[in-house]
mmCIF file of C-alpha atoms and ligand atoms in Angstrom:
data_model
loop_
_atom_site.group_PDB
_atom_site.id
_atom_site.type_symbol
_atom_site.label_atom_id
_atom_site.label_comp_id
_atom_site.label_asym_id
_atom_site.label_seq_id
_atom_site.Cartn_x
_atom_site.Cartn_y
_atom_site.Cartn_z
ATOM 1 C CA UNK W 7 124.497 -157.980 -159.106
ATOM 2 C CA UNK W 8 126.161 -157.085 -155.809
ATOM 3 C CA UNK W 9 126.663 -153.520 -156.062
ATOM 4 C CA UNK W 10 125.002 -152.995 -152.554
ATOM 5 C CA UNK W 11 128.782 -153.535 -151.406
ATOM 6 C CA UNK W 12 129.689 -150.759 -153.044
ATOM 7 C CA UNK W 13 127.065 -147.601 -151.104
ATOM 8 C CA UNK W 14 128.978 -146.158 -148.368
ATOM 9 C CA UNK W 15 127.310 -146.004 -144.894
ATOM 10 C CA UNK W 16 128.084 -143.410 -142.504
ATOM 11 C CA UNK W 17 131.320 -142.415 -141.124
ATOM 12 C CA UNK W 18 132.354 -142.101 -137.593
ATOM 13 C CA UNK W 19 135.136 -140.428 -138.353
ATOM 14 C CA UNK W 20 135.156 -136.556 -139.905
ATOM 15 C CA UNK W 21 138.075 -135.207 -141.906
ATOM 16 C CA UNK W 22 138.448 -131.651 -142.899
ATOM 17 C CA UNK W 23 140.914 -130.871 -145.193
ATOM 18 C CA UNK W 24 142.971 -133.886 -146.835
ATOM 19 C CA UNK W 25 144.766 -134.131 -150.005
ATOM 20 C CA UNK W 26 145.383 -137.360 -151.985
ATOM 21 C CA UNK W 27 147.510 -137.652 -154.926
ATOM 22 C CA UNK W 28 147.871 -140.804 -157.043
ATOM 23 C CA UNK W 29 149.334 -141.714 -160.510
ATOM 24 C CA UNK W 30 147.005 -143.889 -162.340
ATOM 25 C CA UNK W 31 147.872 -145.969 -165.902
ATOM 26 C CA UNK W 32 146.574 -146.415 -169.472
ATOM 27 C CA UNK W 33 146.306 -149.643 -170.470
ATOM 28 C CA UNK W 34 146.314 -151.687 -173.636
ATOM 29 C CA UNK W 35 143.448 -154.342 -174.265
ATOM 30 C CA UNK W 36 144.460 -157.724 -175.886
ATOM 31 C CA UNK W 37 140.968 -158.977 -176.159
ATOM 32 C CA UNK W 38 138.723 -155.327 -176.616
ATOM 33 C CA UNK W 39 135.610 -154.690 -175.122
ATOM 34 C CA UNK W 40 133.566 -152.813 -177.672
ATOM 35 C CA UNK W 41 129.563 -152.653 -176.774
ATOM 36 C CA UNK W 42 127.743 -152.429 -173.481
ATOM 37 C CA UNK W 43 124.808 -151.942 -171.692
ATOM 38 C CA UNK W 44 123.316 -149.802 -169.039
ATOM 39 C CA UNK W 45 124.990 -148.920 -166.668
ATOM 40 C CA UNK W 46 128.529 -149.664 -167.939
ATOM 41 C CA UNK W 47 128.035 -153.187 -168.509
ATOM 42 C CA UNK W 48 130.043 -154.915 -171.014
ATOM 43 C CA UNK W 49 128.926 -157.298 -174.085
ATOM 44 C CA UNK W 50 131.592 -159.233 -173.427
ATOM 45 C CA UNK W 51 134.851 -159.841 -171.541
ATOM 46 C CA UNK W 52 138.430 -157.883 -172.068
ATOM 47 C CA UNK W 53 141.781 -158.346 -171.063
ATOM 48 C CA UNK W 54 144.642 -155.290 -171.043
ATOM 49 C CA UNK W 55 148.603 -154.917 -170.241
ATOM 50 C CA UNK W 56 148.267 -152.215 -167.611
ATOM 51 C CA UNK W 57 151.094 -149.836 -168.918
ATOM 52 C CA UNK W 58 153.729 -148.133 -167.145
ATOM 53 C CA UNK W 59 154.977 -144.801 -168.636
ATOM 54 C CA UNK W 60 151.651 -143.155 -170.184
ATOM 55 C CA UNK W 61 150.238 -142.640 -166.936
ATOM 56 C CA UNK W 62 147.870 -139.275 -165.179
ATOM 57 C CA UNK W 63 148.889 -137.700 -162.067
ATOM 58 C CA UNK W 64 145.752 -136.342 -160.195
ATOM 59 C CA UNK W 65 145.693 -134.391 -156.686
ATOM 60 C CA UNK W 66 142.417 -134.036 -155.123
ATOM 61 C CA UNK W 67 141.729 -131.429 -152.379
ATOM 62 C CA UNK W 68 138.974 -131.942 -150.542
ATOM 63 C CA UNK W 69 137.489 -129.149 -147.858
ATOM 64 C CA UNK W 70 134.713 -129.922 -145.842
ATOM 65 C CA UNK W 71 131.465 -127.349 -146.143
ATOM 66 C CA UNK W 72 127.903 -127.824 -145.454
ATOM 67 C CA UNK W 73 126.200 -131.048 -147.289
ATOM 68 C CA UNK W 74 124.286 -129.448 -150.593
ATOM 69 C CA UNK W 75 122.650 -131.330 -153.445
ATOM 70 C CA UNK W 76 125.178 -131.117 -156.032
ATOM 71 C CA UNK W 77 128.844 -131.778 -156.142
ATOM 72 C CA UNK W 78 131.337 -128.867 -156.284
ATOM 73 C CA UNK W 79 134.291 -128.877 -157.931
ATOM 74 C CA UNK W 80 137.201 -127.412 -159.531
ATOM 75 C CA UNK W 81 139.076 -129.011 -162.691
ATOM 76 C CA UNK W 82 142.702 -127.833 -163.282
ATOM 77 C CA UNK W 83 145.005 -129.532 -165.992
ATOM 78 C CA UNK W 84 148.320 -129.271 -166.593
ATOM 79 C CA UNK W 85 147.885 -125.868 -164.092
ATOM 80 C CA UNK W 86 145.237 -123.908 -166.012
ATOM 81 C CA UNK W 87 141.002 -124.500 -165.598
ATOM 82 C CA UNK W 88 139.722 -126.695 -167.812
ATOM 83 C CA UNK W 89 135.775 -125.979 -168.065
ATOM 84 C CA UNK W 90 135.693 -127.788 -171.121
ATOM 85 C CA UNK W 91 136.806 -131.526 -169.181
ATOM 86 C CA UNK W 92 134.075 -130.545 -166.696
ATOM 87 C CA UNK W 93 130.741 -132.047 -167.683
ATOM 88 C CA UNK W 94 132.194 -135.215 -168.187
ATOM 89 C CA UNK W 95 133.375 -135.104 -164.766
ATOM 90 C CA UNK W 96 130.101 -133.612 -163.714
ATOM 91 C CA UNK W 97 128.794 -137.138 -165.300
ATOM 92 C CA UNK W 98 130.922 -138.706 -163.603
ATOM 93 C CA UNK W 99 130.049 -137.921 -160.180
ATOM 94 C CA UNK W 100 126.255 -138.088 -160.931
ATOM 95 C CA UNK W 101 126.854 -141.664 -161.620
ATOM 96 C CA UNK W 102 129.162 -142.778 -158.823
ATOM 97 C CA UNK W 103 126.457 -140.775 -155.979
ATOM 98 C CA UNK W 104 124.777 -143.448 -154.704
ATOM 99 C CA UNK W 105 128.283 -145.297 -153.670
ATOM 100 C CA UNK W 106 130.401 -142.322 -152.688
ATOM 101 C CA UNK W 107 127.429 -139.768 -150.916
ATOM 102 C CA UNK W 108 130.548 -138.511 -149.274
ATOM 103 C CA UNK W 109 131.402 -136.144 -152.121
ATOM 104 C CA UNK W 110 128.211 -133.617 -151.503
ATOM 105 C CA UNK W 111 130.334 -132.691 -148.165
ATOM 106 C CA UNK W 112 133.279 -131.515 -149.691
ATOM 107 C CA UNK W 113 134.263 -128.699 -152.072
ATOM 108 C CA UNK W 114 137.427 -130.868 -154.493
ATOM 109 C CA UNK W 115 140.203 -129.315 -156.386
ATOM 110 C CA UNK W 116 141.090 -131.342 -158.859
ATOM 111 C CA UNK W 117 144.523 -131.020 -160.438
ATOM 112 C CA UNK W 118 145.433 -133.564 -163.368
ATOM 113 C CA UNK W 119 148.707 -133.800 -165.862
ATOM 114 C CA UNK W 120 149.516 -136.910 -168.207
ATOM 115 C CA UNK W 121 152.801 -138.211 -168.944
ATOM 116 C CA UNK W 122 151.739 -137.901 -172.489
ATOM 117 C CA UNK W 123 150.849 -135.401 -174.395
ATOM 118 C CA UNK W 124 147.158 -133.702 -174.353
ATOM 119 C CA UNK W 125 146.639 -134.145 -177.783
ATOM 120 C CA UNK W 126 148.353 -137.398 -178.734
ATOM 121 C CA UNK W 127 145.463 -139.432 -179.677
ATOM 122 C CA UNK W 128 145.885 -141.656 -176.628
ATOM 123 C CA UNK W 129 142.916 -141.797 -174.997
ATOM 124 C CA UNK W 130 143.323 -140.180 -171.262
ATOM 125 C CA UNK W 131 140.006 -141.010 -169.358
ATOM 126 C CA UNK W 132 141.244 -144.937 -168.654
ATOM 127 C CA UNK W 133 144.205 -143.295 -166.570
ATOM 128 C CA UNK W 134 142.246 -139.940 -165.563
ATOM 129 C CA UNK W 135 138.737 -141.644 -164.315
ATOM 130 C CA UNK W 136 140.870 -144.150 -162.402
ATOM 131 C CA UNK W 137 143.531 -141.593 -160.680
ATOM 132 C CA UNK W 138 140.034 -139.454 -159.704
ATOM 133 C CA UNK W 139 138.572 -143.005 -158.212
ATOM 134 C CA UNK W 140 141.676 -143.560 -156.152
ATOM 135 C CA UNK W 141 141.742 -140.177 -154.769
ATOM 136 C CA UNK W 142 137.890 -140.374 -153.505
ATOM 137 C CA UNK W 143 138.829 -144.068 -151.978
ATOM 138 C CA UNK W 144 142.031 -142.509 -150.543
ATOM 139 C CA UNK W 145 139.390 -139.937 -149.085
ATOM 140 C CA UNK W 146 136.975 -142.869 -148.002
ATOM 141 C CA UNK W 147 139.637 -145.141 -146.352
ATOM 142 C CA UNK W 148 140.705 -141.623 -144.585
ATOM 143 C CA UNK W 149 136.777 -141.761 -143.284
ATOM 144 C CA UNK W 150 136.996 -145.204 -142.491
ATOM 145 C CA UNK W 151 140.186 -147.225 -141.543
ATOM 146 C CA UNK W 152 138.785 -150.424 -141.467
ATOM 147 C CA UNK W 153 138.602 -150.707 -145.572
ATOM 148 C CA UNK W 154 141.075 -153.112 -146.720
ATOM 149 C CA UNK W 155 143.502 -152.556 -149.718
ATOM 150 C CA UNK W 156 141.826 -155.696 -151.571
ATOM 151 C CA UNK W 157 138.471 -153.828 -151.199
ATOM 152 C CA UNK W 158 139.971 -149.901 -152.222
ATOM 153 C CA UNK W 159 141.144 -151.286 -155.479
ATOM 154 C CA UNK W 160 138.009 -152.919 -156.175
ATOM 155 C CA UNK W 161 135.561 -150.308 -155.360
ATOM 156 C CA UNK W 162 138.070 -148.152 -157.046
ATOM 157 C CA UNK W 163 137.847 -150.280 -160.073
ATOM 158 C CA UNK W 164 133.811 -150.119 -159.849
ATOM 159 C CA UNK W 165 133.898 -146.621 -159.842
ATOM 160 C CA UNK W 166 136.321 -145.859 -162.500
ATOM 161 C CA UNK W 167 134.208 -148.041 -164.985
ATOM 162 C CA UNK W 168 130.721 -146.147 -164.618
ATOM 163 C CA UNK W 169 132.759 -143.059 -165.964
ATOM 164 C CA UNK W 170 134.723 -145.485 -168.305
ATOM 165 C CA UNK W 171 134.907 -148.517 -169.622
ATOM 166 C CA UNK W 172 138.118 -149.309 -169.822
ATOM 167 C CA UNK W 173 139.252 -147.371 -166.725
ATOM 168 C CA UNK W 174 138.124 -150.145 -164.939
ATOM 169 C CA UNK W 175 141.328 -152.000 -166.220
ATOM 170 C CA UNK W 176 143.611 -149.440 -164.631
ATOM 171 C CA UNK W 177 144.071 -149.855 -161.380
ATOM 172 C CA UNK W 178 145.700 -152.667 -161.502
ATOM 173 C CA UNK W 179 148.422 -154.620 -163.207
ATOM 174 C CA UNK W 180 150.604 -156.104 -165.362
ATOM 175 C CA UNK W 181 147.385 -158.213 -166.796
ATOM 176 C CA UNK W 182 143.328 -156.999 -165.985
ATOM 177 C CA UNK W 183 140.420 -159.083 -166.830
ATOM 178 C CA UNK W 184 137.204 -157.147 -166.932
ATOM 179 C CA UNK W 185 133.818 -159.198 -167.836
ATOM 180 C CA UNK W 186 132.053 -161.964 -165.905
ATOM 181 C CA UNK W 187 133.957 -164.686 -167.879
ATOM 182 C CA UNK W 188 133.494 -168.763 -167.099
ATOM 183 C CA UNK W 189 137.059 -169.785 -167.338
ATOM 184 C CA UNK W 190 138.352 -166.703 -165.430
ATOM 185 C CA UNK W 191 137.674 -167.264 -161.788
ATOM 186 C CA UNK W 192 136.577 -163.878 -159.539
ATOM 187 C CA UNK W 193 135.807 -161.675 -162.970
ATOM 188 C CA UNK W 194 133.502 -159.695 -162.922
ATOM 189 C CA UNK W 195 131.295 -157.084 -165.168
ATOM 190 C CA UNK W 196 131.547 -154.783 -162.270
ATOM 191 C CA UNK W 197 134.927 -154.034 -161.555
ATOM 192 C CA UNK W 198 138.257 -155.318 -162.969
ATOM 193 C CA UNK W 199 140.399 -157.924 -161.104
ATOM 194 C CA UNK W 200 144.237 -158.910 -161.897
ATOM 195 C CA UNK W 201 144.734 -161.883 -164.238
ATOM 196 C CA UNK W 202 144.227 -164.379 -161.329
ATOM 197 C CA UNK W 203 146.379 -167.287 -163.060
ATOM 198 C CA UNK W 204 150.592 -167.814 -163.229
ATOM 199 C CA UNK W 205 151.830 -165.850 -166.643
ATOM 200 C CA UNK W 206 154.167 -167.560 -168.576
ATOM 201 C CA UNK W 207 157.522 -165.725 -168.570
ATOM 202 C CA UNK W 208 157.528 -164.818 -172.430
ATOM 203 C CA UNK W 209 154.675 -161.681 -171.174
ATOM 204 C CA UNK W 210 156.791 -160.432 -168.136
ATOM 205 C CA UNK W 211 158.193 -157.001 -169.005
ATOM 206 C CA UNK W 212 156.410 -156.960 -172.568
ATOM 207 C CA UNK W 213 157.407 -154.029 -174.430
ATOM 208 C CA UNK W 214 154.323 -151.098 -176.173
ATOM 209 C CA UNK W 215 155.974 -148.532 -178.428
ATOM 210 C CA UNK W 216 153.079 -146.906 -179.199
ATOM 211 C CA UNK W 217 153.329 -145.245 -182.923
ATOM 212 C CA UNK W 218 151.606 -142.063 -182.984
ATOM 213 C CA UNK W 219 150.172 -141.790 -186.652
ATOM 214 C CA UNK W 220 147.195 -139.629 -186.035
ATOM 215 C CA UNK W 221 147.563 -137.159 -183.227
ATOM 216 C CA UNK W 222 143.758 -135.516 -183.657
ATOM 217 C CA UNK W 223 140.741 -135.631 -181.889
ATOM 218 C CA UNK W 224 139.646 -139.143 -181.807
ATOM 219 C CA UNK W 225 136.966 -139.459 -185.255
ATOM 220 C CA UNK W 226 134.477 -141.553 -182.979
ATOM 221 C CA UNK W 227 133.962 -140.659 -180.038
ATOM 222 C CA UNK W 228 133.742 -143.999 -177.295
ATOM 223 C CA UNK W 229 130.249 -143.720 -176.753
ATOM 224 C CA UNK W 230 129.171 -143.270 -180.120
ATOM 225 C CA UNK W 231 131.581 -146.103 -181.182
ATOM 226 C CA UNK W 232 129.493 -148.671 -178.185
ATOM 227 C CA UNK W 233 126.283 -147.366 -179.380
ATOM 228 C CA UNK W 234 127.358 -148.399 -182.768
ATOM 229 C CA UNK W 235 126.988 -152.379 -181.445
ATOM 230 C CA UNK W 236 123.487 -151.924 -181.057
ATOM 231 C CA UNK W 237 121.446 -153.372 -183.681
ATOM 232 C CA UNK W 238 124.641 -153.961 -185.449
ATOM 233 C CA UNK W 239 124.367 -157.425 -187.858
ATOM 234 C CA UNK W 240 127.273 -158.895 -186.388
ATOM 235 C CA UNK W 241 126.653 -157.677 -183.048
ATOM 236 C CA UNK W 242 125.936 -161.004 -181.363
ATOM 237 C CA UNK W 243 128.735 -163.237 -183.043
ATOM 238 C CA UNK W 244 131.462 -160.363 -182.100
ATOM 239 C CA UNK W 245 130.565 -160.943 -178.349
ATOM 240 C CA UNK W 246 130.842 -164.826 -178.459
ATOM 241 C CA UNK W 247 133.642 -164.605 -180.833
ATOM 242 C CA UNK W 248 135.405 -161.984 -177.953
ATOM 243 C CA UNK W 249 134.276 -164.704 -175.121
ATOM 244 C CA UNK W 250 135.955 -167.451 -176.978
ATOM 245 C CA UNK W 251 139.239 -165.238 -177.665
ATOM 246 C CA UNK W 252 139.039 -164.524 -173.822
ATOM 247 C CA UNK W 253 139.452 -168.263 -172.991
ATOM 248 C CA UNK W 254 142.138 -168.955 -175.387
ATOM 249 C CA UNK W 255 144.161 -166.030 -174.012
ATOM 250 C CA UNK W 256 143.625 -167.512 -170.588
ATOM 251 C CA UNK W 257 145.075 -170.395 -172.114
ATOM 252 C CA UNK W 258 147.811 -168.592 -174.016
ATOM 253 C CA UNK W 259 148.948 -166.575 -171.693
ATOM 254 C CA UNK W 260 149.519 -169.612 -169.558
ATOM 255 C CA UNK W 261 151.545 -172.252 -171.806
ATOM 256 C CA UNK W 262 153.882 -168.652 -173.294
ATOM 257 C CA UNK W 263 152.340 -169.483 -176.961
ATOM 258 C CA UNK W 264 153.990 -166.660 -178.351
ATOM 259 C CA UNK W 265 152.451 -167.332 -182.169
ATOM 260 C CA UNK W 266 149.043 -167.928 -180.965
ATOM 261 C CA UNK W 267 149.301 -164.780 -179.029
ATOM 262 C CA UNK W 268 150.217 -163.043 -182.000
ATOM 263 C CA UNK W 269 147.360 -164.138 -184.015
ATOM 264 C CA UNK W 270 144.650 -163.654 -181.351
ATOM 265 C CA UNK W 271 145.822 -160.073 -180.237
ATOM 266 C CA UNK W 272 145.762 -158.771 -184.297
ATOM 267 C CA UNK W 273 142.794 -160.208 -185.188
ATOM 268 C CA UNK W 274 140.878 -158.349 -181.837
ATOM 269 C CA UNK W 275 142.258 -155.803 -183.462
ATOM 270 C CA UNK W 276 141.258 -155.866 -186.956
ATOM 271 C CA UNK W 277 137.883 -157.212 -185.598
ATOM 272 C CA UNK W 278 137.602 -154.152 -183.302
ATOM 273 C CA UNK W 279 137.766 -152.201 -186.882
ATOM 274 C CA UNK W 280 135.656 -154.305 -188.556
ATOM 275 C CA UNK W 281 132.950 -153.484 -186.425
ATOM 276 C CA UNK W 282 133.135 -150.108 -187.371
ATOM 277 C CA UNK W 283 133.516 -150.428 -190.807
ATOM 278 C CA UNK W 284 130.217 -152.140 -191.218
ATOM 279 C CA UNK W 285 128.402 -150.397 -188.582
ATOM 280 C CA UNK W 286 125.426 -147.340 -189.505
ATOM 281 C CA UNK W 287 127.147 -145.029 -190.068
ATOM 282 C CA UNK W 288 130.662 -146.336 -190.832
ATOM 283 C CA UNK W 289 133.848 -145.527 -189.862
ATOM 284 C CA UNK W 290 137.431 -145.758 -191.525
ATOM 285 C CA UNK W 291 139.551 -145.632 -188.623
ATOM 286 C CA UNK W 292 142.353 -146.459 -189.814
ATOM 287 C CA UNK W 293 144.991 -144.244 -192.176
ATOM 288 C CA UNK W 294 146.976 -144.527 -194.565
ATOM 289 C CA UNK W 295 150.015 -144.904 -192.313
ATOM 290 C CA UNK W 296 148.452 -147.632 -190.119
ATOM 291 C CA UNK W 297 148.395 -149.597 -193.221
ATOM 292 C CA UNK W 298 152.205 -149.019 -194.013
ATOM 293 C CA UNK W 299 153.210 -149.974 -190.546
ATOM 294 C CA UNK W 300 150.977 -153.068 -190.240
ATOM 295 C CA UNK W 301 152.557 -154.123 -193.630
ATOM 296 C CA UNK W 302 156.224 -153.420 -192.267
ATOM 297 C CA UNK W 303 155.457 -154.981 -188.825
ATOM 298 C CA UNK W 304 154.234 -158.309 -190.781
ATOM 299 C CA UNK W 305 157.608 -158.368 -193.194
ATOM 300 C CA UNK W 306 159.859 -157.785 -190.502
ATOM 301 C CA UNK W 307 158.106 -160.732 -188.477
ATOM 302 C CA UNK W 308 158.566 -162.994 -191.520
ATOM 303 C CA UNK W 309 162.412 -161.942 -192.279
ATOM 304 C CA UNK W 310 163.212 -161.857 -188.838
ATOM 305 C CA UNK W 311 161.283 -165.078 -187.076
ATOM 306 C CA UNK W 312 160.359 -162.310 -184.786
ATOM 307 C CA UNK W 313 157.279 -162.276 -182.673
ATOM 308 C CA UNK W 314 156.314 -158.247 -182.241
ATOM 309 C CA UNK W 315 152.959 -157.742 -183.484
ATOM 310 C CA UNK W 316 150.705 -154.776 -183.294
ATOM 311 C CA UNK W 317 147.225 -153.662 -181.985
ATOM 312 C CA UNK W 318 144.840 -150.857 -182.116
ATOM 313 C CA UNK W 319 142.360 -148.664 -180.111
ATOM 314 C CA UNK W 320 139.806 -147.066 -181.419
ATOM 315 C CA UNK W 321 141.545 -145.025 -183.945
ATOM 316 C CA UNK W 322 144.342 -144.933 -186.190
ATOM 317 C CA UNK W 323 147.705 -145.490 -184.219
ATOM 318 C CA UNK W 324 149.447 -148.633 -183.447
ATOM 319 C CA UNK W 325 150.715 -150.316 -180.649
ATOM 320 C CA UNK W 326 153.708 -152.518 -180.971
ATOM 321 C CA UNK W 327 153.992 -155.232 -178.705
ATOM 322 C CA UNK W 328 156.973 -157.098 -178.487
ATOM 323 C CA UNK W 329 159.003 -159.545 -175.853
ATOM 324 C CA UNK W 330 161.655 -157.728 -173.338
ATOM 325 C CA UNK W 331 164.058 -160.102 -175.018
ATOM 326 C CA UNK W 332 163.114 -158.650 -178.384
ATOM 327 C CA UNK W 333 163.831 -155.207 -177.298
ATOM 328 C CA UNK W 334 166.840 -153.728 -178.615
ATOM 329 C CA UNK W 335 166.062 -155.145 -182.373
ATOM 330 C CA UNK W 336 162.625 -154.099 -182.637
ATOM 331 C CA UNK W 337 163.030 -150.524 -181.220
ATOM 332 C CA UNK W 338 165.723 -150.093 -183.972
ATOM 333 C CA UNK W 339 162.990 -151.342 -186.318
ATOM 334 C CA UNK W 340 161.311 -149.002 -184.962
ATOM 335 C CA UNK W 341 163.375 -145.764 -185.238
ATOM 336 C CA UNK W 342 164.685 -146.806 -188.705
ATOM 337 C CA UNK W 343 161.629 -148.067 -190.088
ATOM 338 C CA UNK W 344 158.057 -146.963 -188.464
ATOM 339 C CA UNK W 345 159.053 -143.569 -187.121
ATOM 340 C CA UNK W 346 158.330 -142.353 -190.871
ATOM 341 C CA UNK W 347 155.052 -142.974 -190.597
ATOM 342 C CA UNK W 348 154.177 -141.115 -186.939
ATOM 343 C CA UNK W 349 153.241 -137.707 -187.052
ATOM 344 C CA UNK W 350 156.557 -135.743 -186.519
ATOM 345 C CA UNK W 351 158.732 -138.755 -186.192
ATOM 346 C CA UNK W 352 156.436 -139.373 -182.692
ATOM 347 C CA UNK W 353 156.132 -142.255 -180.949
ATOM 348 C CA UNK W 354 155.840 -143.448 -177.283
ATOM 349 C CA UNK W 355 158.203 -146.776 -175.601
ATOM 350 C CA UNK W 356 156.176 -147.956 -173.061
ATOM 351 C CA UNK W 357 155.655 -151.577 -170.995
ATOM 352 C CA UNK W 358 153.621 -153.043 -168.757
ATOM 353 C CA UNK W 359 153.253 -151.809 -165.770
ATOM 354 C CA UNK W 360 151.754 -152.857 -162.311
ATOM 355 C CA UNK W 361 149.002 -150.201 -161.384
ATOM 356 C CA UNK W 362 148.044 -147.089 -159.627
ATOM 357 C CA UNK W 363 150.593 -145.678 -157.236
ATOM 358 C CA UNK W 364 149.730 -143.352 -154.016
ATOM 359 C CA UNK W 365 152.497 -140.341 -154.088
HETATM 360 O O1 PMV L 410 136.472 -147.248 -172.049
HETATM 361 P P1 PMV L 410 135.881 -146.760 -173.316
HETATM 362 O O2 PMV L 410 134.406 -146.558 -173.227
HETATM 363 O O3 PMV L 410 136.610 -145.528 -173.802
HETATM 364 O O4 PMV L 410 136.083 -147.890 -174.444
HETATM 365 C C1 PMV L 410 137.339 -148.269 -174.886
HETATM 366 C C2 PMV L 410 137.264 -149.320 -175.905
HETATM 367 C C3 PMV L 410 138.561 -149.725 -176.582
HETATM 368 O O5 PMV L 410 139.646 -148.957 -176.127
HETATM 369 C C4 PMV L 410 138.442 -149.525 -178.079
HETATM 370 C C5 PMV L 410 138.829 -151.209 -176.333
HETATM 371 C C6 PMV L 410 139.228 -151.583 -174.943
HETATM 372 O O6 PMV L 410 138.842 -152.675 -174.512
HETATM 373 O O7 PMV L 410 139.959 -150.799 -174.295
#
């Protein structure tokens, strides 16, 4: 694999001080990636709505001092040091050396805030590894002009995903493929690239209220949940299966087949769960409350001849996803109906969104 693109010579230019912020989204997978292998390489390929309101803001400092052999930084969130976030950003940087040698050069303040809140249950490193990446490629184009926008995002992408998955998907937007695929032309395991075909006009401006049902810790951690995949019994059909959901959704979200879309993107989602409920050990996911609002989602969709139907992450709250046109209706639903079952009435309206954004 061509990661040789990817390891950054040396720079004719020197910078000594800079600062780079960016604002960097979540995003929402359709098809899910679940199981990979070293280093960062997905079982199979995933598709996400980039979204547009849960989003991290990250400034990086950097400060020029003498070269050393490890990376020195400082983490601040939401204004106060956070040495519990650092290892995994220590991790991160030991992983991303070899293409960004850069960092041993400069001492980085990092500053980070979400748009959501800290302990929501949405997962933060997809938008917080990705507004980190853009800042160091901010940094890099500063050290050499001649990078072009096309190849930023990419390498930004590439970066992103050896501290996370998924965070490969957020750079970009509204629609991110991520996994060599055969019927998705320029995709790649190594970085994520936009949808690259027209999107029927059903998806534009699709609507994500994310319900938030279980605010917690998340019960499985990511990489316990991937390491879950291996030697799992179903292991290998899951990873076709998610390649063959990948091409119908290429298809789908071509021709705007709303009820096929509805099908595909629950069952990922219930497959995503089934995973871990027959995995060693096993995992219920899922509460109570999920249940309810799955239930309510599915008799509203029958009495209504609506299409909104819901997915899930890796743990027990629910995204809604519903047409623009659908909008008004279903966040009624919403507040009438499904807010009961959020911890303290909480949930999020978001949609998709288009990407990371320089500020
Ligand atoms: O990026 P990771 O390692 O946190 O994995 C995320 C996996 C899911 O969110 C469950 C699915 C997906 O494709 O985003």
């Amino acid at each position: 694999m061509d990661t040789a693109q990817f390891i950054t010579k040396s720079f004719k230019d020197s910078i000594e001080k800079a600062n780079f912020s960016w604002q960097t989204p979540s995003n929402i997978a359709l098809v899910k990636y679940w199981g990979k292998s070293n280093p960062q390489i997905p079982k199979n390929a995933s598709i996400s709505f980039t979204l547009n309101n849960c989003h991290t803001i990250t400034t990086i400092k950097f400060e020029k001092k003498e070269k050393t052999s490890s990376v020195d930084f400082e983490l601040f969130f939401e204004g106060k040091e956070k040495e519990e976030f650092k290892p995994k950003i220590a991790d991160f940087f030991t992983r991303i050396q070899d293409y960004c040698s850069y960092i041993f050069e400069y001492k980085m303040t990092i500053n980070s805030e979400n748009s959501f809140p800290h302990s929501s249950g949405i997962a933060s490193s997809a938008s917080g590894l990705s507004a980190i990446a853009m800042c160091l490629m901010s940094l890099e184009h500063a050290l050499n002009p001649t990078l072009t926008k096309e190849f930023i995002n990419k390498k930004a992408s590439f970066l992103a995903r050896l501290g996370s998955g998924s965070a490969s998907r957020s750079i970009e937007g509204p629609l991110v493929v991520w996994g060599t695929h055969p019927n998705i032309e320029g995709s790649s395991d190594l970085f994520g690239i936009q949808f690259p075909y027209k999107v029927h006009s059903v998806f534009e401006n699709y609507q994500d209220a994310i319900l938030l049902v279980d605010k917690g810790e998340k019960q499985v951690s990511s990489t316990v949940g991937h390491n879950l995949m291996h030697d799992h019994p179903y292991a290998e059909n899951r990873f076709q299966q998610a390649n063959e959901n990948m091409s119908k959704m290429v298809e789908i979200l071509q021709n705007g087949d709303i009820k096929a879309f509805v099908n595909l993107v629950e069952s990922e989602a219930l497959t995503l769960h089934a995973m871990m409920l027959t995995s060693t050990p096993y995992f219920v996911l899922m509460k109570p409350n999920t249940l309810e609002i799955i239930n309510r989602i599915w008799e509203y969709r029958k009495e209504h001849d609506s299409n909104l139907c819901f997915t899930l992450d890796a743990g027990a709250n629910v995204h809604v996803l519903y047409p623009e046109l659908e909008k008004e209706s279903v966040n009624q639903f919403i507040e009438n109906q499904l807010s009961k079952y959020c911890q303290k009435n909480h949930y999020i309206c978001d949609s998709v969104g288009y990407g990371a954004a320089q500020l």
